[in-house]
Short mmCIF file of C-alpha atoms in Angstrom, two decimals:
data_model
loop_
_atom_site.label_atom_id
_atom_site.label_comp_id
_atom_site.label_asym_id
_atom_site.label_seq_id
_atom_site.Cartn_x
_atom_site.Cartn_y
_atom_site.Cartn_z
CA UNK X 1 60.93 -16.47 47.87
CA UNK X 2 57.73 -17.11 49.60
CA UNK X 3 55.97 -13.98 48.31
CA UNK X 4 56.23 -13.13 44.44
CA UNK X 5 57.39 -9.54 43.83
CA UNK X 6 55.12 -7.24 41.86
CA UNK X 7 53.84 -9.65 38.46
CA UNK X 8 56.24 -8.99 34.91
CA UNK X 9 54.70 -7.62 32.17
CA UNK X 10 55.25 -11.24 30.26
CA UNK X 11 55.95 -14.67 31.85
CA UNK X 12 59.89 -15.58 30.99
CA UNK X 13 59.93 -18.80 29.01
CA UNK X 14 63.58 -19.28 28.87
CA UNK X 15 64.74 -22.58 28.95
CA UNK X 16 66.43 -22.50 31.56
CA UNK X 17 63.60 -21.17 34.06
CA UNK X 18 61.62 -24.92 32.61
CA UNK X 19 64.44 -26.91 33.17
CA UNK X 20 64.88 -25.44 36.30
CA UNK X 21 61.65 -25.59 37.27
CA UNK X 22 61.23 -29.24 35.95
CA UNK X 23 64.44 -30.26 38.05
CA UNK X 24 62.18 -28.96 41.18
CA UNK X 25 58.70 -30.57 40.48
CA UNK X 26 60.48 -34.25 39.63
CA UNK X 27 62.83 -33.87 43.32
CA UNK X 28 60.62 -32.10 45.58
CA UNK X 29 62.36 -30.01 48.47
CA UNK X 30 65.73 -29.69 46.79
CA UNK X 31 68.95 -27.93 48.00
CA UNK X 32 69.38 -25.14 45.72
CA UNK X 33 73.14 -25.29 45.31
CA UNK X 34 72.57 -29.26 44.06
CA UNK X 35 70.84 -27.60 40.47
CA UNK X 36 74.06 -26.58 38.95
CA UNK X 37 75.88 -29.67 39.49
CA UNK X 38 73.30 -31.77 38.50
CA UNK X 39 71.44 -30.13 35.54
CA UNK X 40 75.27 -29.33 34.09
CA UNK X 41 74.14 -25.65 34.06
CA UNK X 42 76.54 -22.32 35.48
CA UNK X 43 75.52 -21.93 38.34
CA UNK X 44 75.03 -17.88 37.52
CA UNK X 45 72.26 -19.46 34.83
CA UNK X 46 70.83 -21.09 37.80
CA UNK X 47 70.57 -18.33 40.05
CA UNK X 48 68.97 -16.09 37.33
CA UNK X 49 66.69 -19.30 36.44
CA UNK X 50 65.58 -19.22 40.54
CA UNK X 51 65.39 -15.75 41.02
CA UNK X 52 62.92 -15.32 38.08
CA UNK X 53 60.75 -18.55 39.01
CA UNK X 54 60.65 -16.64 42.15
CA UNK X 55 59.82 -13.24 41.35
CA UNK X 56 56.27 -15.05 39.94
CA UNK X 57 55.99 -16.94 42.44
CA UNK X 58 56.23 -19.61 40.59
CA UNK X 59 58.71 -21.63 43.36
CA UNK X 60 58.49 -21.10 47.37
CA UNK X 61 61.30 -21.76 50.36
CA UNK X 62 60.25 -24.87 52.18
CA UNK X 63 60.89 -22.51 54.96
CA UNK X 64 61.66 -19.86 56.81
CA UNK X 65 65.62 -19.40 55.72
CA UNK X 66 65.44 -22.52 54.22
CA UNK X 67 66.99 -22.86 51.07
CA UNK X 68 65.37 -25.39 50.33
CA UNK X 69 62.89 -24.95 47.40
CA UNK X 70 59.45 -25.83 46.20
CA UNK X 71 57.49 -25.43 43.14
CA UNK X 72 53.76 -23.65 43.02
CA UNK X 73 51.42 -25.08 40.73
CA UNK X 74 51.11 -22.53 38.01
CA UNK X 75 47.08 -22.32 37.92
CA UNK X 76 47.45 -21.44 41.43
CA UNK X 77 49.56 -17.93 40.46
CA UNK X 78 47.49 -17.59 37.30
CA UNK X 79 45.45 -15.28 38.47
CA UNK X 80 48.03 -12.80 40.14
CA UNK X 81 49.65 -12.85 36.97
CA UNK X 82 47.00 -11.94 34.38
CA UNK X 83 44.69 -10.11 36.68
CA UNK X 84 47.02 -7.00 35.98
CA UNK X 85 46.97 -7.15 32.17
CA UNK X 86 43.50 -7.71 32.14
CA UNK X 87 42.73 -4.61 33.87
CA UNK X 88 45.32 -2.83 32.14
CA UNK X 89 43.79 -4.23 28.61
CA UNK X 90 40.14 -2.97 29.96
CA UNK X 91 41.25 0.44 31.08
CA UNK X 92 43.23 0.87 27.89
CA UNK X 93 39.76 -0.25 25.68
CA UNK X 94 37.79 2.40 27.97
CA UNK X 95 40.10 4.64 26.55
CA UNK X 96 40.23 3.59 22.84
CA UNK X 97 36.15 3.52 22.94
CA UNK X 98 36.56 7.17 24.45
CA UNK X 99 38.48 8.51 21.67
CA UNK X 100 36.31 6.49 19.04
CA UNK X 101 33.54 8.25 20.21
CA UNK X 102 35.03 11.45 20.43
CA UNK X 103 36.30 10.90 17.27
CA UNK X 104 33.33 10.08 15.75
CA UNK X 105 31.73 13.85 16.99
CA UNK X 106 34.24 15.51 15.41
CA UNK X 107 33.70 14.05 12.08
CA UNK X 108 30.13 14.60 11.81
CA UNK X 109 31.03 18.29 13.07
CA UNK X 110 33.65 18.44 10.53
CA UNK X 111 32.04 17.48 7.55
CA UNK X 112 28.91 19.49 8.58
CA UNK X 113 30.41 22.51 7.74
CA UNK X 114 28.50 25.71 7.55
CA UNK X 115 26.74 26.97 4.51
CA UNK X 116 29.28 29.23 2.49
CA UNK X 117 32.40 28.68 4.56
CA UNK X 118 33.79 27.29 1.49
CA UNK X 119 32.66 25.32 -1.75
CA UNK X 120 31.88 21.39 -0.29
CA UNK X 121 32.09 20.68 -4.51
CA UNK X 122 35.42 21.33 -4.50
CA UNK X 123 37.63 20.85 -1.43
CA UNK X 124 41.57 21.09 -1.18
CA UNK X 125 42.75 18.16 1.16
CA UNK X 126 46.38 19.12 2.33
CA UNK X 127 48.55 16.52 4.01
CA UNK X 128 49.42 13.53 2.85
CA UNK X 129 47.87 12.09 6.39
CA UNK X 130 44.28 13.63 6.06
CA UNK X 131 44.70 12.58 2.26
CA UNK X 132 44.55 8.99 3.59
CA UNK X 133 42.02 9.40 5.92
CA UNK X 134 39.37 10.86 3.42
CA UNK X 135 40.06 7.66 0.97
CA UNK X 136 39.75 5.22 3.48
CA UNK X 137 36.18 6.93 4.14
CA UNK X 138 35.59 6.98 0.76
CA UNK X 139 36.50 3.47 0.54
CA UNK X 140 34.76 2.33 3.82
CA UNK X 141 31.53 4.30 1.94
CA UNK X 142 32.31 2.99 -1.44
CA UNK X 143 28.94 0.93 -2.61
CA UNK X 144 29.36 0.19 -6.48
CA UNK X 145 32.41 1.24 -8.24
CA UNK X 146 35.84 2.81 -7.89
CA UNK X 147 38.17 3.73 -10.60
CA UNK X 148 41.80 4.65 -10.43
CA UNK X 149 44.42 6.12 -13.07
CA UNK X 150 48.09 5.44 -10.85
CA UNK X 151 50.62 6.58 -13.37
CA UNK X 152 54.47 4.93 -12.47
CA UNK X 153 54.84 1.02 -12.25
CA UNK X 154 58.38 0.87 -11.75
CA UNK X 155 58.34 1.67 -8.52
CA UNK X 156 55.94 -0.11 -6.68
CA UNK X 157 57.25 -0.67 -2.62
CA UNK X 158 56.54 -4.73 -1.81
CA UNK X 159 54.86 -3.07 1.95
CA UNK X 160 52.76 -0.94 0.52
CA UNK X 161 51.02 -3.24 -1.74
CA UNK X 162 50.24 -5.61 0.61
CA UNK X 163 48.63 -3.27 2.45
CA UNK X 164 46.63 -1.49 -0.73
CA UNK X 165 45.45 -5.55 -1.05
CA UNK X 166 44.14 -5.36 2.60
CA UNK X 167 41.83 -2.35 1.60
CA UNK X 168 40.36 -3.52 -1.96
CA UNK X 169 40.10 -6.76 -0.23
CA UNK X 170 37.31 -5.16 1.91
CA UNK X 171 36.31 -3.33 -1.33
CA UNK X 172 35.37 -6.29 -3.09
CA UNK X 173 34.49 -8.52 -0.69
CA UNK X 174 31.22 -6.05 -0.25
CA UNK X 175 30.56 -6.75 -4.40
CA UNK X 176 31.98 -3.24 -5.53
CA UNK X 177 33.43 -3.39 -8.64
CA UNK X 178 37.38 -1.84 -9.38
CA UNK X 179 39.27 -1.18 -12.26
CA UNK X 180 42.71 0.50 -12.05
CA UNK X 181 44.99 1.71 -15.14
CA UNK X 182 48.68 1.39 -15.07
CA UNK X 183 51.83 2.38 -17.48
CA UNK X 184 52.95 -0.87 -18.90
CA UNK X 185 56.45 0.12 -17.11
CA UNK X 186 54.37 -1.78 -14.02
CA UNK X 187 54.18 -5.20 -15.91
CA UNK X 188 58.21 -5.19 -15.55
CA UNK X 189 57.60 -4.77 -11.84
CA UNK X 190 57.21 -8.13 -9.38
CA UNK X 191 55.62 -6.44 -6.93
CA UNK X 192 53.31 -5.02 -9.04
CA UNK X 193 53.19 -8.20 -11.01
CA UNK X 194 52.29 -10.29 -7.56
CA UNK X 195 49.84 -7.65 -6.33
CA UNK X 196 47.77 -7.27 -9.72
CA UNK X 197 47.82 -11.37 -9.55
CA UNK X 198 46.44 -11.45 -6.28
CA UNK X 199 43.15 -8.68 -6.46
CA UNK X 200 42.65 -10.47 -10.12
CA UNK X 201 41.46 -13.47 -8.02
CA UNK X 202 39.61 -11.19 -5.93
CA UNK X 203 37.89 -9.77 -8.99
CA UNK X 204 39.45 -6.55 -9.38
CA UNK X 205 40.03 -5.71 -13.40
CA UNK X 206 43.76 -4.10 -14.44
CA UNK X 207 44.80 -2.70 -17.89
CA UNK X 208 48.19 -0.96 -18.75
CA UNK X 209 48.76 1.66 -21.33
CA UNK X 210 51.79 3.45 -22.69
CA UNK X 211 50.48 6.66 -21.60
CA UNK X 212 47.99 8.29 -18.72
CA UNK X 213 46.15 11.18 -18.67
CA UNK X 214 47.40 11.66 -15.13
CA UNK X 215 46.67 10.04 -11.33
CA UNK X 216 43.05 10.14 -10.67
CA UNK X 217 40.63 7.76 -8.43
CA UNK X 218 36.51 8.05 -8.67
CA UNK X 219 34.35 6.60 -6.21
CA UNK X 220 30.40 5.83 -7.15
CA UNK X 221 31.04 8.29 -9.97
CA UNK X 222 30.37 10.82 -7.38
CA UNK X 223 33.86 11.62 -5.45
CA UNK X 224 36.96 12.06 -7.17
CA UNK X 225 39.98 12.70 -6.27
CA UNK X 226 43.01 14.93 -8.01
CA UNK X 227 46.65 15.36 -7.56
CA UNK X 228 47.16 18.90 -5.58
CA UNK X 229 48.94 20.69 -8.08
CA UNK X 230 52.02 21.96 -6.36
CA UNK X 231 53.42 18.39 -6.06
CA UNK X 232 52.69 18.04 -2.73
CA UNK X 233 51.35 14.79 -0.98
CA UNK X 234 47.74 16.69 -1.05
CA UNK X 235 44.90 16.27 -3.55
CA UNK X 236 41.50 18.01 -4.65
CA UNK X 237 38.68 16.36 -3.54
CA UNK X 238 35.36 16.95 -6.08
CA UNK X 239 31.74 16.13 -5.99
CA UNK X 240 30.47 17.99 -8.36
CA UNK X 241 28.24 16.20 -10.73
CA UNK X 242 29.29 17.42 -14.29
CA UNK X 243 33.24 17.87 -13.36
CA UNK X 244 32.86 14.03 -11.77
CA UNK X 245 31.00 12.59 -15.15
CA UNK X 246 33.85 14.52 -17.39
CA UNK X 247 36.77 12.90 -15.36
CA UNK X 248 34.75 9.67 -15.75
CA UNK X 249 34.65 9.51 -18.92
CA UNK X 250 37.79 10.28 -19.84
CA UNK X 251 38.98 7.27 -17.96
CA UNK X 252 36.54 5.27 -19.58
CA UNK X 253 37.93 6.47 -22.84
CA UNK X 254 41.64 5.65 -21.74
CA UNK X 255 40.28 2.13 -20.85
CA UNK X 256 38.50 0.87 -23.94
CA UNK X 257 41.79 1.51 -25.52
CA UNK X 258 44.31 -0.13 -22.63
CA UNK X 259 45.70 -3.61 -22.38
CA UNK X 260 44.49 -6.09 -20.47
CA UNK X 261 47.58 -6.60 -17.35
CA UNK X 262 50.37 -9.16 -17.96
CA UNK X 263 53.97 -9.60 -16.91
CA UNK X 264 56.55 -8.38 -19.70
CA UNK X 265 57.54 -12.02 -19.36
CA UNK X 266 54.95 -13.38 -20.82
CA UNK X 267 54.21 -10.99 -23.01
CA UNK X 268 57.50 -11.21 -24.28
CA UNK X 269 60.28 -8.91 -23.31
CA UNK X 270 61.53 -8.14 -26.78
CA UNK X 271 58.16 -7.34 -28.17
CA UNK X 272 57.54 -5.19 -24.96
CA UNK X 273 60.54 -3.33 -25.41
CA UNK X 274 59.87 -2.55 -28.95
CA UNK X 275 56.70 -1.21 -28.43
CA UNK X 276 57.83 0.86 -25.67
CA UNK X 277 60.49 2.22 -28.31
CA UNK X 278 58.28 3.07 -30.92
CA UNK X 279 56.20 4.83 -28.25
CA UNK X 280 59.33 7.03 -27.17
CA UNK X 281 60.39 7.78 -30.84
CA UNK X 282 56.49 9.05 -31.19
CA UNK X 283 57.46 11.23 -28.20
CA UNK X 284 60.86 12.29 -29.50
CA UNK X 285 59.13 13.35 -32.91
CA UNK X 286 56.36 15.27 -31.20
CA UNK X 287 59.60 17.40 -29.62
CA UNK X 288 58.77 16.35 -25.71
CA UNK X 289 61.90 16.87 -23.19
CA UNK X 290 62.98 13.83 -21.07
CA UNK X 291 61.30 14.90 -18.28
CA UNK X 292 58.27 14.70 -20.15
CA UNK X 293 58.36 11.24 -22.09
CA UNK X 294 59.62 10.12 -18.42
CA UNK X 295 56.74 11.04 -16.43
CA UNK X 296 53.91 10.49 -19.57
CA UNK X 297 55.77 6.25 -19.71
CA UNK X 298 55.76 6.04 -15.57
CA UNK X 299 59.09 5.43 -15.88
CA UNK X 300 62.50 7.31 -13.96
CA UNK X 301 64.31 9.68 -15.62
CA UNK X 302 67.48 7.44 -15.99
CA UNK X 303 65.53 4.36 -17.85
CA UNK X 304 63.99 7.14 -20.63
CA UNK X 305 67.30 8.47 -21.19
CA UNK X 306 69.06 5.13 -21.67
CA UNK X 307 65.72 4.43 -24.07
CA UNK X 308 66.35 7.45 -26.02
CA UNK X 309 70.43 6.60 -26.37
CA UNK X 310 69.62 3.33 -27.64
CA UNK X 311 67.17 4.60 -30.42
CA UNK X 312 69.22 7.38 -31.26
CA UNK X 313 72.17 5.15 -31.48
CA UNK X 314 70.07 2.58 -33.37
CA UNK X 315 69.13 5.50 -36.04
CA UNK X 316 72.73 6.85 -36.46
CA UNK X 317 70.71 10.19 -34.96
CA UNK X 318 73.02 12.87 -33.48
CA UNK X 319 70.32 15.35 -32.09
CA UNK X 320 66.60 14.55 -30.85
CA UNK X 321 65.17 16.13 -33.86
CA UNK X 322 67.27 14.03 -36.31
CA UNK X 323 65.86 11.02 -34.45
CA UNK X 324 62.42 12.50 -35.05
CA UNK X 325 63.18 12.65 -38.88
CA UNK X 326 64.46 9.66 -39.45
CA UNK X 327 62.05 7.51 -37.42
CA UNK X 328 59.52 9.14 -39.36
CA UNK X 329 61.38 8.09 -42.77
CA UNK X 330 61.42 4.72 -41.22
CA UNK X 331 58.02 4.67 -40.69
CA UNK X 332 58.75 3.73 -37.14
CA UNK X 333 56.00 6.53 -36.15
CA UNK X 334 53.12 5.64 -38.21
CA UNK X 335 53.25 8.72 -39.73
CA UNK X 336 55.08 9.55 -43.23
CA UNK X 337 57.58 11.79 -43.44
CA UNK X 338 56.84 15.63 -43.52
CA UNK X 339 53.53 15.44 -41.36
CA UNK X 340 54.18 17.65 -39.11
CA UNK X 341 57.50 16.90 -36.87
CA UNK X 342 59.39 19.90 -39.15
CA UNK X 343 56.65 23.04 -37.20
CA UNK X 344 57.98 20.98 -33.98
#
């Protein structure tokens, strides 16, 4: 036990390693076989406890077959013990600078592209991963403004809001302004409920609608960003000026006309409910599928179908189109009956 073995890659802090270390500081040189019996520990605990304390040299044999035992001061092995990590912390920061750096080459290469090797106006972005990596550089480049459309609300994961706070955190701490529509599905939510609370305090503005044009985020009203139409995890990147300004100002339109953000709670469930009702029965008048008043209402599939039961049942309607024409006899549309739901 006189030399420590090769240094762990964390010091043990098990209670029994103090208490058997304590037992050796307060008695000096102390027959090993006497810790068992007189610290009420198994003796196997005991063994472990020594053999670790050893390994670090952290205890020493009086002497030479001694067994007899010691303890080192711990400032004394310090050293030996985080000399290893530090060099192993350096080497691995050599390396991380390294790949920053070769990183940071291949970006400038990359978005240096060649004259005519495609359109930089308009640029498909693929994967889901190098999705994420051109809006965090938007973001990290993001001086004034950035405006979102995120249809859904009733699905929002508690992880990844906290770490969509992390980012507009760093958004607005640098003074740049964000607004973000939802479907009023996400003022049922919690998590969205807690996340909208906490970038509100940070300054960021929310409003909810019953309907969204579709997802969409602008940055500087000079990069935006579309939905890749297949459905995958991809998107369009554009820069061009006049497409930019058009998708601007349609969200600017769908914003005057939003809500300011509230829970349903406080709103009132009922009254929430209704209005999301009368919104369907709109929907069901116009003709739309379930698929459709599902995804245009951010809500699932199952929720707009147990909507539409309820108002058909509600109605005495036995078909969608029934529940179109009498809705509209009821008024329940806004519009009076015979305006146009019959050419549906």
């Amino acid at each position: 036990m006189s030399e420590p073995r090769a240094p762990l890659s964390h010091l043990p802090c098990e209670d029994d390693d103090i208490l058997v270390y304590g037992w050796i500081v307060d008695g000096g040189g102390r027959r090993t076989g006497q810790a068992a019996s007189e610290l009420g520990l198994p003796s196997n605990r005991v063994s472990a406890a020594l053999e670790r304390l050893g390994n670090l040299g952290l205890i020493r044999a009086v002497g030479p077959g001694s067994d007899e035992v010691m303890a080192v001061d711990p400032d004394a092995v310090s050293t030996m013990l985080t000399t290893p990590l530090r060099d192993s912390i350096r080497r691995q920061t050599e390396q991380l600078e390294q790949i920053h750096g070769t990183i940071d080459r291949l970006r400038d290469r990359f978005l240096r592209r060649r004259p005519g090797d495609q359109d930089s106006t308009v640029e498909l972005v693929p994967t889901l991963e190098e999705v994420r990596a051109a809006l965090n550089r938007a973001s990290a480049e993001c001086r004034e403004e950035v405006v979102s459309s995120q249809p859904g609300g009733n699905a929002r994961i508690p992880e990844a809001m906290e770490e969509a706070l992390g980012r507009d955190h760093a958004l607005l701490s640098r003074g740049v302004r964000m607004r973000t529509l939802y479907h009023h599905t996400a003022r049922f939510n919690g998590p969205s409920q807690a996340y909208v609370a906490a970038a509100t305090v940070l300054g960021a503005e929310y409003r909810t609608s019953y309907e969204l044009f579709g997802r969409l985020i602008i940055f500087d009203r000079s990069l935006a960003f579309l939905p890749e139409k297949t459905g995958s995890w991809g998107a369009v990147a554009i820069r061009e000026p006049t497409i930019v300004s058009y998708l601007y100002d349609i969200f600017e339109q769908s914003w005057v006309r939003a809500t300011p953000f509230s829970d349903a709670a406080q709103d009132g469930l009922e009254r929430v409910a209704k209005e999301i009702h009368h919104t369907i029965v709109d929907l069901l008048a116009a003709g739309l599928k379930d698929e459709s008043i599902a995804r245009r209402l951010g809500m699932s599939l199952r929720t707009a179908r147990r909507h539409i039961a309820d108002i058909m049942d509600s109605l005495g309607a036995e078909s969608r189109f029934q529940a179109g024409v009498l809705a509209a006899k009821s008024q329940l549309t806004g519009r009076p009956p015979g305006s146009g739901t019959e050419n549906q």
